[in-house]
Coordinates of C-alpha atoms and ligand atoms in Angstrom, one line a residue:
M23 CA 0.0 0.0 0.0
N24 CA 1.4 3.4 -0.9
I25 CA 0.4 6.5 0.9
N26 CA 1.8 9.8 0.2
W27 CA 2.5 11.4 3.6
Y28 CA 2.5 15.0 2.8
P29 CA 2.5 17.3 5.9
G30 CA -1.3 18.0 5.6
H31 CA -1.9 14.3 5.7
M32 CA 0.2 13.8 8.7
K33 CA -1.6 16.6 10.6
K34 CA -5.0 15.1 9.8
T35 CA -3.8 11.6 10.9
K36 CA -2.4 12.9 14.1
E37 CA -5.6 14.7 14.9
S38 CA -7.8 11.7 14.2
I39 CA -5.5 9.5 16.4
K40 CA -5.6 12.0 19.2
K41 CA -9.4 12.0 19.0
N42 CA -9.5 8.3 19.4
L43 CA -6.9 8.3 22.1
S44 CA -9.3 10.1 24.4
L45 CA -11.6 7.0 24.0
V46 CA -9.1 4.4 25.1
D47 CA -7.3 3.3 28.2
I48 CA -4.3 1.7 26.5
V49 CA -2.6 1.9 23.1
Y50 CA -0.9 -1.0 21.3
E51 CA 2.0 0.4 19.3
I52 CA 2.7 -2.3 16.7
I53 CA 6.1 -2.5 15.1
D54 CA 7.9 -5.0 12.9
A55 CA 10.2 -7.3 14.9
R56 CA 12.7 -7.4 12.0
I57 CA 13.2 -3.6 12.1
P58 CA 12.0 -2.4 15.5
Y59 CA 13.7 0.9 15.1
S60 CA 12.9 1.7 11.5
S61 CA 9.3 0.6 11.9
R62 CA 8.5 3.0 14.7
N63 CA 6.8 6.3 13.9
P64 CA 9.2 9.2 14.8
D65 CA 6.5 11.2 16.6
V66 CA 4.8 8.4 18.5
D67 CA 6.0 9.5 21.9
G68 CA 4.6 13.0 21.4
I69 CA 1.3 11.7 20.1
L70 CA 0.7 9.2 22.9
G71 CA 1.9 11.4 25.8
N72 CA 1.3 9.6 29.1
K73 CA -1.3 7.1 27.8
P74 CA -0.4 3.5 28.9
R75 CA 1.2 1.8 26.0
L76 CA 2.2 -1.7 25.0
I77 CA 4.7 -2.2 22.2
I78 CA 3.8 -5.2 20.1
M79 CA 6.7 -6.6 18.2
N80 CA 4.7 -8.3 15.5
K81 CA 6.0 -10.7 12.8
S82 CA 8.3 -12.2 15.5
D83 CA 8.1 -15.4 13.5
L84 CA 10.0 -13.7 10.7
A85 CA 12.7 -12.2 13.1
D86 CA 15.7 -13.9 14.6
A87 CA 14.7 -15.4 18.0
E88 CA 17.8 -14.2 19.8
S89 CA 17.4 -10.7 18.4
N90 CA 13.8 -10.7 19.6
K91 CA 15.1 -11.2 23.1
I92 CA 17.7 -8.4 22.7
W93 CA 15.0 -5.9 21.5
K94 CA 12.6 -7.0 24.3
S95 CA 15.1 -6.2 27.0
Y96 CA 16.1 -3.0 25.2
F97 CA 12.5 -1.7 25.5
E98 CA 12.1 -3.1 29.0
Q99 CA 15.2 -1.2 30.1
K100 CA 13.5 2.0 28.8
K101 CA 10.5 1.0 30.9
I102 CA 8.3 0.4 27.8
P103 CA 6.3 -2.8 28.2
V104 CA 6.7 -5.1 25.2
V105 CA 5.5 -8.4 23.9
N106 CA 6.5 -10.6 21.0
V107 CA 3.6 -11.5 18.7
D108 CA 3.0 -13.5 15.6
S109 CA -0.5 -12.3 14.7
L110 CA -0.7 -14.5 11.7
N111 CA -0.5 -17.6 13.8
N112 CA -2.1 -16.2 17.0
K113 CA 1.1 -16.4 19.1
G114 CA 1.6 -14.0 22.0
L115 CA -2.0 -12.8 22.1
D116 CA -2.6 -14.0 25.7
Q117 CA 0.3 -11.9 26.8
V118 CA -1.2 -8.9 25.0
I119 CA -4.4 -9.5 27.0
N120 CA -2.7 -10.1 30.3
M121 CA -0.5 -7.0 29.9
S122 CA -3.5 -4.9 29.1
Y123 CA -5.0 -5.7 32.4
V124 CA -1.7 -5.1 34.3
L125 CA -1.1 -1.7 32.5
T126 CA -4.6 -0.4 33.2
E127 CA -4.8 -1.5 36.8
E128 CA -4.5 2.0 38.1
K129 CA -7.3 3.3 35.8
R130 CA -9.6 0.4 36.7
K131 CA -9.0 1.0 40.4
A132 CA -9.8 4.7 40.0
L133 CA -13.0 3.9 38.2
E134 CA -14.0 1.4 40.9
N135 CA -13.3 4.0 43.7
R136 CA -15.7 6.3 41.8
G137 CA -18.3 3.6 41.8
V138 CA -18.1 3.0 38.1
K139 CA -18.8 -0.7 37.5
N140 CA -18.4 -2.9 34.5
R141 CA -16.8 -0.3 32.4
P142 CA -14.7 -2.2 29.7
I143 CA -11.0 -1.5 29.2
R144 CA -10.6 0.0 25.8
A145 CA -7.6 -0.4 23.5
M146 CA -6.6 0.8 20.1
I147 CA -3.8 -0.2 17.7
I148 CA -1.5 2.2 16.0
G149 CA 1.4 1.6 13.6
I150 CA 2.9 2.3 10.2
P151 CA 1.4 0.6 7.0
N152 CA 1.9 -3.1 6.6
V153 CA 3.1 -3.9 10.2
G154 CA 0.1 -6.2 10.6
K155 CA -2.5 -3.9 12.2
S156 CA -5.5 -5.6 10.4
T157 CA -4.1 -9.1 11.1
L158 CA -3.7 -8.3 14.8
I159 CA -7.2 -6.9 15.0
N160 CA -8.6 -9.9 13.2
S161 CA -6.7 -12.4 15.4
L162 CA -7.5 -10.7 18.7
S163 CA -11.1 -10.6 17.7
K164 CA -11.0 -14.1 16.2
R165 CA -12.4 -12.6 13.0
K166 CA -11.4 -14.0 9.6
G167 CA -10.2 -12.0 6.6
A168 CA -12.0 -8.7 7.1
K169 CA -9.6 -6.0 6.1
V170 CA -10.3 -3.1 8.5
G171 CA -10.4 0.5 7.5
N172 CA -6.9 1.2 6.3
R173 CA -6.8 4.5 4.7
P174 CA -6.0 7.6 6.7
G175 CA -8.5 10.4 6.4
V176 CA -11.4 8.1 5.7
T177 CA -13.9 8.4 8.4
K178 CA -16.2 5.7 9.5
A179 CA -18.1 5.1 12.7
N180 CA -15.9 3.5 15.4
Q181 CA -16.9 0.1 16.5
W182 CA -15.7 -1.8 19.6
I183 CA -14.7 -5.4 19.2
K184 CA -15.0 -7.6 22.3
I185 CA -11.8 -9.4 22.9
K186 CA -11.8 -11.2 26.2
G187 CA -13.4 -10.5 29.6
D188 CA -14.1 -6.8 29.7
L189 CA -11.4 -5.9 27.1
E190 CA -12.5 -4.1 24.0
L191 CA -10.6 -3.0 20.9
L192 CA -11.3 -0.2 18.5
D193 CA -11.9 -1.7 15.1
T194 CA -10.1 1.1 13.2
P195 CA -6.4 1.3 13.7
G196 CA -4.4 4.5 13.7
I197 CA -2.2 4.5 10.6
L198 CA 1.1 6.4 11.3
W199 CA 3.6 7.5 8.8
P200 CA 7.0 5.9 8.7
K201 CA 10.4 7.5 9.4
F202 CA 11.8 9.2 6.4
E203 CA 15.1 10.2 8.0
D204 CA 17.8 8.3 6.4
K205 CA 18.7 5.9 3.6
E206 CA 19.3 3.0 5.9
V207 CA 15.8 3.3 7.5
G208 CA 14.3 3.7 4.0
L209 CA 16.0 0.5 2.9
N210 CA 14.8 -1.4 5.9
L211 CA 11.3 -0.3 5.3
A212 CA 11.5 -1.3 1.6
F213 CA 13.2 -4.7 2.3
T214 CA 10.3 -5.7 4.6
G215 CA 7.6 -4.4 2.4
A216 CA 6.5 -1.5 4.7
I217 CA 7.0 0.9 1.8
K218 CA 6.2 -0.9 -1.4
D219 CA 9.2 -1.0 -3.6
E220 CA 9.0 2.7 -4.2
L221 CA 12.2 3.9 -2.7
L222 CA 14.4 2.2 -5.2
D223 CA 13.6 0.1 -8.3
I224 CA 13.2 -3.6 -7.5
E225 CA 16.6 -4.5 -9.0
S226 CA 18.6 -2.1 -6.9
L227 CA 16.6 -3.1 -3.9
S228 CA 17.4 -6.8 -4.3
F229 CA 21.1 -5.8 -4.8
E230 CA 21.0 -3.9 -1.5
L231 CA 19.3 -6.8 0.2
V232 CA 21.8 -9.3 -0.9
K233 CA 24.6 -7.0 0.4
R234 CA 22.8 -6.6 3.7
L235 CA 22.1 -10.2 4.2
N236 CA 25.7 -11.2 3.5
L237 CA 26.8 -8.6 6.1
I238 CA 24.7 -10.3 8.7
S239 CA 25.7 -13.8 7.7
T240 CA 26.7 -15.3 4.4
K241 CA 25.0 -18.5 5.4
F242 CA 21.5 -17.2 4.5
I243 CA 22.0 -16.8 0.8
E244 CA 24.4 -19.8 0.6
N245 CA 21.9 -22.2 2.3
R246 CA 18.8 -20.9 0.5
Y247 CA 20.2 -20.9 -3.0
N248 CA 22.9 -23.5 -2.6
I249 CA 25.7 -21.3 -3.9
S250 CA 29.0 -20.0 -2.4
V251 CA 29.1 -16.2 -2.0
E252 CA 32.8 -16.0 -1.2
D253 CA 34.6 -13.3 -3.2
K254 CA 31.5 -12.6 -5.2
S255 CA 29.8 -9.2 -5.7
P256 CA 26.1 -8.9 -5.1
Y257 CA 25.8 -8.6 -8.9
D258 CA 27.5 -12.0 -9.4
I259 CA 25.4 -13.5 -6.7
I260 CA 22.2 -12.3 -8.3
V261 CA 23.3 -13.6 -11.7
E262 CA 24.0 -17.0 -10.2
I263 CA 20.6 -17.2 -8.4
G264 CA 18.9 -16.1 -11.6
T265 CA 20.6 -18.8 -13.6
K266 CA 19.7 -21.4 -11.0
R267 CA 16.1 -20.3 -10.9
G268 CA 15.7 -20.2 -14.7
C269 CA 15.2 -16.4 -14.7
I270 CA 16.5 -16.1 -18.3
I271 CA 15.2 -13.9 -21.1
R272 CA 15.7 -14.3 -24.8
G273 CA 19.3 -14.3 -25.8
G274 CA 20.2 -16.1 -22.6
E275 CA 20.4 -13.0 -20.5
I276 CA 19.4 -12.8 -16.9
D277 CA 15.9 -11.6 -16.2
F278 CA 16.9 -9.3 -13.3
N279 CA 13.4 -8.2 -12.6
K280 CA 12.2 -11.7 -12.0
V281 CA 15.1 -12.8 -9.9
S282 CA 15.0 -9.6 -7.9
N283 CA 11.3 -10.3 -7.1
I284 CA 12.1 -13.8 -6.1
I285 CA 14.8 -12.7 -3.6
L286 CA 12.7 -9.9 -2.1
D287 CA 9.6 -12.1 -1.8
E288 CA 11.5 -14.9 -0.2
Y289 CA 13.1 -12.6 2.3
R290 CA 9.7 -11.1 3.2
K291 CA 8.1 -14.5 3.6
G292 CA 10.9 -15.7 5.9
V293 CA 11.9 -18.4 3.4
I294 CA 15.5 -17.2 3.4
G295 CA 15.5 -17.3 7.2
R296 CA 14.4 -15.6 10.3
I297 CA 16.5 -12.4 9.9
T298 CA 16.4 -9.3 12.0
L299 CA 17.9 -6.4 10.1
E300 CA 18.8 -4.1 12.9
L301 CA 19.8 -4.3 16.6
P302 CA 19.7 -1.5 19.3
N303 CA 22.5 1.0 18.5
Ligands
G4P425 P1 -1.6 -3.4 8.1 O1 -3.0 -3.5 8.5 O2 -0.8 -2.9 9.2 O3 -1.4 -2.6 6.9 O4 -1.0 -4.8 7.8 P2 -1.8 -6.2 7.5 O5 -2.5 -6.7 8.7 O6 -2.5 -6.0 6.2 O7 -0.5 -7.2 7.2 C1 0.4 -6.9 6.2 C2 1.1 -8.3 5.8 O8 1.8 -8.8 6.9 C3 0.0 -9.3 5.4 O9 0.6 -10.1 4.4 C4 -0.1 -10.2 6.7 O10 -0.5 -11.5 6.4 C5 1.3 -10.1 7.2 N1 1.4 -10.3 8.6 C6 0.8 -9.6 9.6 N2 1.2 -10.1 10.8 C7 2.1 -11.0 10.6 C8 2.8 -11.9 11.5 O11 2.8 -11.8 12.7 N3 3.7 -12.8 10.9 C9 3.8 -12.9 9.6 N4 4.6 -13.8 9.1 N5 3.1 -12.1 8.7 C10 2.3 -11.2 9.2 P3 0.0 -10.2 2.9 O12 -1.4 -10.4 3.0 O13 0.9 -11.2 2.2 O14 0.2 -8.8 2.4 P4 1.4 -8.1 1.7 O15 2.7 -8.3 2.5 O16 1.5 -8.8 0.3 O17 1.0 -6.7 1.6

């Protein structure tokens, strides 16, 4: 999904999230476990203020297990509660629910003291495009398939989805803009599909991905494509993968578009491995 985040758009989005914030007791800030830094909105702290917040590191199934732990303790050290979730396969959802009760305890007690009974705890999800907001809403609510409202600026009546006990979730997530600050962040967003192949053309993007994966470990490309990468440039590696995969056009030349799409797609689906692209600092 491509959204052009021009300043007017950001302002409108921020205002609409702030309006919804006043309706909820807790916010689930959803980020991509493969790029926990790059997938956070730069202004989220300012937008949320003191509202209780739970960071949901989604797509944990696609990220390296050890790196998941490192990021979890990083956020915990900053006193930001965090859970690892795989919303496609309903993993970590119980923790989301339990943490929601823990983090809203003060609020619930205050309501009780004022004699307010049976008032549900209300939550909303926010995050940049493609981090899995719809998937998480659907899995928390045990709904199937329904794509929830996903375009900023489109208003529709809010609905509350019952999750468990007296926990309710706003059915419309807040869609935040990604960071635009540097090339590295932009690449991370493009590698993972958060910004759809718009930063660079697909061929340059796959070239950069091969470079990056080999920096993390040469075993990923070697094991997946059964080739040796030693002393080879990303270009040579892509030619070799293309040859192996039959990405050939007339005249025997490599179909770079096709092989690039294969590499990016296989990274995004986790087929090349569970690979986290960045670690704290
Ligand atoms: P959004 O509302 O935040 O924009 O994201 P959405 O739920 O649509 O999810 C984006 C893609 O990420 C979907 O793939 C979805 O299945 C996948 N996804 C969401 N959560 C998880 C998770 O925890 N683990 C894994 N492995 N995948 C997850 P898609 O339908 O193939 O869409 P696309 O990537 O082709 O756009």
